[in-house]
Amino acid sequence: MATPSNFVDLQAGFYNALVQGLGYSNQDPFQIIQPSPPLPGGDDADDLLWAYLNNLPVASLTQNTQFSGGNQFLADYQGVMSALQSAPNNFQSTIGPTCWAAYQQALKDHEVKTGAVAFRNWALYCQPCSAVATSGASALAAAMLDPIFAAQMNVTPYKPVGDEPVTFSPGYSKMLTLLKKAPSRSFEVSASNWQTDVSKTWTQGSNKGFFGLWGGSSSSSSISGKFASGGVSVKASFDNVLPFNATPGDWYGSSAFGMAFNNPGKAPWMSNNPINWDTTFGKNGNMQRFSSSLLIANKMNISVVSAAQYSQGEQSQIQSNQGNGLWPFYCSGSSGGSSTSASFDKDGGMTVTITSKANVPIVIGCIVLTAGQYLGHEALASKRLIEEFYS
């Protein structure tokens, strides 16, 4: 137990406090997500929620979504599917090159869904394909029995190959229903009672990409250093916290992806392809980790008291930047679902207050699984984490 000496220690201490406050152990694969803008609903509610699941996490205790490495589940998965060889079939030869090109374009343009029946119904009214509508449907039905071919066809309509956005199930509406029934959580840390040792966490202490005192600031800036080392206490409560689990939509084929994972350096991987097992699942691969569940909070109330004494100039600087969100969650409040404010006492001490409205979800973290765990090789680990949460 100690007072953090710098912002790195403060962030580590907050990680330990949050993990414990949510009912986990700091050896569980929990990751803080920052910044945390509210998800107020609306036409793009599903897309905003699913974007968190589509983002592939780095090996860090903190995931800064603005500093993301750019690895996205759907796009990287499409790359894997393009590097796999499906079992021989006669669908393409049956329909011929002209009809094949028309069918591929129709999939991308959402004029037809995948599957034999959909192909036949579409082909009957498509000039280059009408003559092979029935024979092509039969050949496609046989080809779709191969999980790799089926996966390659099913992912074609989705971005960036097609125009369809990434999907997961369930969506925002179901999530909000579950969130309202989830348990409350709270924790409190005094200025001299921080646990900053994160060496035994799932990243062995690796923590990178987080901001400083306000969103977009550096954790090594002088004002961030003053804040972190001057004595910080935190009191946090959440009316509800939900571990939200969702599965990829029709674009994803777990059988094909599992075959790719379980066969390093051999079929179904194509030989001499720049996308291979090592570039995907290896030490420097782009699909080593997945967000298996999101930790979503409802009606958040956080008070952060800093004992450091801030000059009038520093106070003005902090207040002018509070619109970017302040530590620890950097809720900018741009959508109106949350509020962040900084006030100062006569001695220059600061109190930061962060609140979010009822039924306006805030994503505050996620559970990270390795590719093997995500594919079900260690599914009990995820089940155990959820059971611990609700115990």
XYZ file of C-alpha atoms in Angstrom:
391
model
C 0.000 0.000 0.000
C 1.484 3.318 -1.050
C 0.967 6.656 -2.775
C 1.773 6.432 -6.521
C 4.928 8.298 -7.510
C 3.988 8.766 -11.183
C 1.133 8.310 -13.620
C 2.201 4.796 -14.616
C 1.863 3.675 -10.991
C -1.459 5.488 -10.642
C -2.872 3.759 -13.721
C -1.633 0.409 -12.408
C -3.231 1.107 -9.049
C -6.510 2.038 -10.694
C -6.400 -1.179 -12.712
C -6.087 -3.235 -9.523
C -8.821 -1.261 -7.749
C -11.260 -1.493 -10.655
C -10.667 -5.207 -11.206
C -11.253 -5.949 -7.527
C -14.251 -3.612 -7.377
C -15.872 -5.454 -10.299
C -15.405 -8.805 -8.584
C -12.429 -10.147 -10.484
C -8.827 -10.978 -9.623
C -5.925 -9.020 -11.110
C -4.754 -12.336 -12.599
C -7.906 -12.573 -14.714
C -7.539 -11.304 -18.313
C -9.321 -8.014 -17.702
C -8.563 -4.919 -19.772
C -9.625 -1.329 -19.070
C -11.129 0.414 -22.093
C -10.444 4.135 -22.409
C -11.770 6.602 -23.443
C -15.330 5.599 -22.565
C -17.939 7.682 -24.401
C -21.582 6.919 -23.554
C -23.698 4.781 -25.888
C -27.039 6.618 -25.894
C -28.844 4.503 -28.470
C -30.215 5.583 -31.824
C -29.851 4.317 -35.370
C -26.160 3.477 -35.040
C -26.367 1.973 -31.522
C -25.620 -1.581 -32.673
C -22.666 -0.486 -34.793
C -21.106 1.509 -31.922
C -21.505 -1.412 -29.523
C -20.193 -4.017 -31.955
C -17.162 -1.874 -32.800
C -15.748 -2.747 -29.368
C -16.063 -6.478 -30.094
C -14.654 -6.031 -33.583
C -11.505 -4.393 -32.208
C -8.759 -6.938 -31.494
C -7.064 -6.083 -28.177
C -3.336 -5.585 -27.723
C -1.343 -7.091 -24.841
C -1.897 -4.196 -22.442
C -3.834 -3.683 -19.218
C -5.350 -0.610 -20.871
C -6.895 -0.493 -24.324
C -6.958 3.025 -25.698
C -9.435 2.848 -28.555
C -7.960 6.009 -30.090
C -4.517 4.375 -30.176
C -5.766 1.055 -31.545
C -3.279 -0.872 -33.663
C -5.926 -1.080 -36.358
C -6.487 -4.824 -36.214
C -10.159 -5.517 -36.757
C -11.788 -8.924 -36.339
C -13.814 -8.906 -39.568
C -11.059 -7.557 -41.840
C -8.372 -9.879 -40.458
C -10.758 -12.839 -40.570
C -11.447 -12.090 -44.246
C -7.716 -12.161 -44.831
C -7.492 -15.601 -43.239
C -10.371 -16.932 -45.333
C -8.634 -15.693 -48.492
C -5.519 -17.662 -47.489
C -7.331 -20.996 -47.050
C -7.895 -23.609 -49.742
C -11.388 -25.091 -49.811
C -12.080 -28.672 -50.822
C -12.483 -29.226 -54.587
C -15.987 -28.554 -55.894
C -17.598 -27.952 -59.277
C -19.791 -24.958 -58.464
C -17.687 -22.386 -60.298
C -17.139 -24.622 -63.316
C -20.846 -25.491 -63.397
C -22.018 -21.887 -63.617
C -19.118 -20.649 -65.755
C -16.906 -17.556 -65.438
C -19.502 -14.986 -66.550
C -22.143 -16.141 -64.082
C -19.513 -16.550 -61.332
C -18.433 -12.915 -61.723
C -22.056 -11.750 -61.719
C -22.808 -13.798 -58.607
C -19.779 -12.470 -56.732
C -20.812 -8.905 -57.537
C -24.404 -9.587 -56.523
C -23.216 -10.884 -53.149
C -21.184 -7.723 -52.571
C -24.124 -5.543 -53.646
C -26.577 -7.459 -51.380
C -28.716 -8.466 -54.362
C -28.612 -12.077 -53.221
C -27.858 -13.962 -50.021
C -25.572 -16.967 -49.813
C -27.051 -20.446 -50.114
C -28.365 -22.710 -52.830
C -32.031 -21.647 -52.705
C -31.145 -17.946 -52.776
C -28.774 -18.553 -55.706
C -31.418 -20.378 -57.732
C -34.066 -17.703 -57.139
C -31.624 -14.959 -58.104
C -30.106 -16.795 -61.079
C -33.489 -17.472 -62.704
C -33.827 -13.745 -63.365
C -30.164 -12.994 -64.073
C -29.381 -13.105 -67.800
C -25.902 -14.727 -67.604
C -27.071 -17.285 -65.025
C -30.638 -18.286 -65.866
C -29.596 -21.355 -67.851
C -27.579 -22.739 -64.903
C -29.925 -21.728 -62.075
C -30.909 -25.293 -61.154
C -27.607 -27.058 -61.834
C -25.707 -24.262 -60.133
C -27.920 -24.451 -57.058
C -27.271 -28.191 -56.785
C -23.509 -27.686 -57.135
C -23.567 -24.860 -54.581
C -25.514 -26.955 -52.063
C -22.842 -29.652 -52.295
C -19.981 -27.143 -52.079
C -21.434 -25.452 -48.997
C -20.979 -28.690 -47.057
C -17.282 -27.762 -46.898
C -16.927 -25.370 -43.928
C -14.108 -23.402 -45.564
C -15.970 -22.804 -48.826
C -19.110 -21.901 -46.858
C -17.145 -19.455 -44.702
C -15.527 -17.848 -47.744
C -18.912 -17.359 -49.387
C -20.657 -16.112 -46.243
C -18.073 -13.396 -45.546
C -18.076 -12.004 -49.110
C -20.882 -9.427 -48.607
C -19.136 -7.815 -45.634
C -16.697 -4.911 -45.474
C -14.100 -4.280 -46.753
C -14.794 -6.831 -49.530
C -18.484 -5.917 -49.706
C -20.577 -3.183 -48.126
C -22.195 -4.977 -45.172
C -20.936 -3.791 -41.742
C -19.748 -6.150 -39.035
C -22.481 -7.749 -36.917
C -22.657 -9.566 -33.600
C -25.570 -11.024 -31.664
C -27.295 -9.928 -29.506
C -27.427 -6.201 -30.154
C -27.928 -2.969 -28.237
C -31.583 -3.483 -27.275
C -30.969 -6.878 -25.652
C -27.809 -5.582 -23.995
C -29.707 -2.697 -22.406
C -32.372 -5.065 -21.070
C -29.704 -7.260 -19.472
C -27.807 -4.234 -18.146
C -30.784 -2.971 -16.154
C -30.912 -6.315 -14.305
C -27.149 -6.576 -13.656
C -25.716 -6.156 -10.126
C -24.333 -2.923 -8.725
C -20.613 -2.458 -8.054
C -18.559 0.071 -6.076
C -15.074 0.613 -4.686
C -13.040 3.242 -2.904
C -9.292 3.915 -2.665
C -7.672 6.436 -0.324
C -4.639 8.496 -1.335
C -2.162 6.284 0.526
C -3.825 2.939 -0.101
C -2.984 2.139 -3.728
C -1.818 -1.329 -4.792
C 0.444 -0.666 -7.788
C 1.987 -4.097 -8.404
C 0.700 -5.505 -11.701
C 3.614 -7.862 -12.371
C 1.416 -10.961 -11.973
C -1.333 -9.829 -14.318
C -2.054 -11.496 -17.659
C 0.334 -9.067 -19.415
C 3.035 -9.354 -16.725
C 2.583 -5.638 -16.130
C 2.629 -4.391 -19.733
C 0.428 -1.312 -19.870
C 0.612 1.252 -22.636
C -1.286 3.823 -24.640
C -3.197 5.482 -21.817
C -3.744 9.224 -21.560
C -2.674 11.595 -18.807
C -4.940 13.831 -16.740
C -7.309 14.614 -19.622
C -8.180 12.899 -22.871
C -5.440 13.299 -25.449
C -2.823 14.461 -22.930
C 0.445 12.696 -22.208
C 0.826 10.619 -19.063
C 4.395 11.965 -18.781
C 3.436 15.660 -18.863
C 4.287 17.797 -15.846
C 0.663 18.412 -14.897
C -0.170 14.684 -15.197
C 2.844 13.899 -13.010
C 1.743 16.438 -10.421
C -1.746 14.946 -10.371
C -0.524 11.349 -10.018
C 2.084 11.925 -7.313
C 0.276 14.591 -5.304
C -2.115 12.194 -3.600
C -5.222 10.871 -5.375
C -8.284 9.208 -3.857
C -11.149 7.635 -5.806
C -14.708 6.733 -4.928
C -16.692 4.956 -7.639
C -20.139 3.391 -7.885
C -22.124 1.849 -10.738
C -25.825 1.051 -10.448
C -25.330 -1.895 -12.803
C -22.340 -3.616 -14.387
C -22.934 -6.243 -17.055
C -20.465 -8.744 -18.533
C -21.942 -8.677 -22.037
C -21.226 -11.617 -24.316
C -22.006 -11.561 -28.032
C -21.165 -13.901 -30.897
C -20.144 -12.912 -34.440
C -22.893 -12.822 -37.054
C -23.339 -14.836 -40.241
C -20.033 -13.548 -41.604
C -18.083 -15.771 -39.186
C -17.493 -19.514 -39.488
C -16.049 -21.026 -36.328
C -15.398 -24.409 -37.987
C -13.289 -22.891 -40.761
C -11.480 -20.580 -38.347
C -10.837 -23.512 -36.012
C -9.378 -25.545 -38.853
C -7.025 -22.677 -39.635
C -5.939 -22.396 -36.007
C -5.400 -26.121 -35.515
C -3.279 -26.686 -38.649
C -0.192 -24.463 -38.520
C 1.938 -24.678 -41.651
C -0.263 -27.115 -43.540
C -3.623 -27.475 -45.286
C -6.057 -25.809 -45.374
C -3.494 -22.969 -45.480
C -2.269 -22.216 -48.991
C 1.477 -22.518 -49.427
C 3.673 -19.455 -50.035
C 0.916 -17.028 -49.038
C 1.826 -13.817 -47.153
C -1.110 -14.509 -44.819
C -0.312 -17.675 -42.891
C -0.573 -19.234 -39.438
C 2.422 -17.293 -38.072
C 1.222 -13.901 -39.310
C -2.222 -14.655 -37.876
C -1.800 -16.593 -34.627
C 1.971 -16.505 -34.063
C 4.043 -14.375 -31.694
C 3.576 -11.275 -33.831
C 0.276 -12.339 -35.384
C -2.650 -9.984 -35.847
C -5.281 -12.319 -34.329
C -3.705 -13.479 -31.080
C -6.385 -12.051 -28.769
C -10.124 -11.377 -28.785
C -12.591 -9.438 -26.650
C -14.822 -12.240 -25.404
C -17.099 -10.034 -23.301
C -17.507 -6.348 -22.570
C -17.922 -4.878 -19.091
C -20.700 -2.306 -19.450
C -21.730 0.122 -16.703
C -24.995 1.929 -16.063
C -25.397 5.153 -14.057
C -21.768 5.727 -13.132
C -20.796 8.086 -10.320
C -17.081 8.717 -9.761
C -15.374 11.230 -7.501
C -11.620 11.784 -7.797
C -9.934 14.005 -5.213
C -6.429 15.309 -5.905
C -4.516 16.718 -2.944
C -1.971 18.475 -5.166
C -2.148 22.264 -5.201
C -2.803 23.682 -8.652
C -1.940 27.232 -9.664
C -4.526 29.488 -11.270
C -2.914 28.826 -14.644
C -3.059 25.065 -14.122
C -6.664 25.266 -12.975
C -7.601 27.160 -16.123
C -5.727 24.634 -18.254
C -7.527 21.690 -16.629
C -10.961 23.261 -16.901
C -10.408 24.221 -20.537
C -9.567 20.583 -21.312
C -12.266 18.885 -19.250
C -14.404 18.673 -22.395
C -11.945 16.006 -23.586
C -12.755 13.927 -20.505
C -10.679 13.536 -17.344
C -9.015 10.510 -15.767
C -9.877 7.691 -15.239
C -12.472 7.093 -17.996
C -12.248 10.268 -20.109
C -16.015 10.485 -20.698
C -16.181 13.525 -22.923
C -19.953 13.794 -22.640
C -20.209 14.908 -26.255
C -23.387 12.877 -26.740
C -25.030 14.204 -23.594
C -25.054 10.881 -21.779
C -22.315 11.752 -19.292
C -20.869 14.729 -17.457
C -17.299 15.488 -16.343
C -16.313 18.516 -14.275
C -13.327 19.739 -12.237
C -13.682 22.074 -9.239
C -11.024 23.550 -6.955
C -10.984 24.504 -3.276
C -9.355 27.628 -1.819
C -5.992 25.832 -1.515
C -5.969 24.704 -5.143
C -6.954 21.101 -4.449
C -9.086 19.491 -7.159
C -12.189 17.313 -7.201
C -13.193 15.617 -10.466
C -16.784 14.423 -10.738
C -17.822 12.008 -13.488
C -21.426 10.868 -13.862
C -23.464 9.094 -16.519
C -27.211 9.066 -17.006
C -29.411 6.081 -16.231
C -29.872 3.670 -19.144
C -27.017 5.229 -21.105
C -24.389 2.423 -21.180
C -20.665 3.035 -20.732
C -18.159 0.378 -21.869
C -15.419 0.362 -19.206
C -13.524 -2.849 -19.937
C -13.413 -6.258 -21.526
C -12.280 -9.809 -20.891
C -9.466 -10.813 -23.249
C -9.083 -14.391 -24.470
C -6.348 -15.936 -26.560
C -7.279 -17.360 -29.952
C -7.294 -20.867 -28.509
C -9.591 -19.833 -25.667
C -11.860 -17.904 -27.991
C -12.279 -20.923 -30.231
C -13.436 -22.955 -27.270
C -10.284 -24.899 -26.398
C -10.481 -23.352 -22.930
C -14.134 -22.259 -22.859
C -14.390 -23.047 -19.157
C -12.129 -20.071 -18.422
C -14.746 -17.647 -19.738
C -17.536 -19.517 -17.940
C -15.598 -19.351 -14.663
C -15.054 -15.608 -14.971
C -18.772 -14.975 -15.376
C -19.632 -17.284 -12.469
C -17.141 -15.411 -10.267
C -18.704 -12.105 -11.242
C -22.196 -13.128 -10.188
C -21.170 -15.072 -7.056
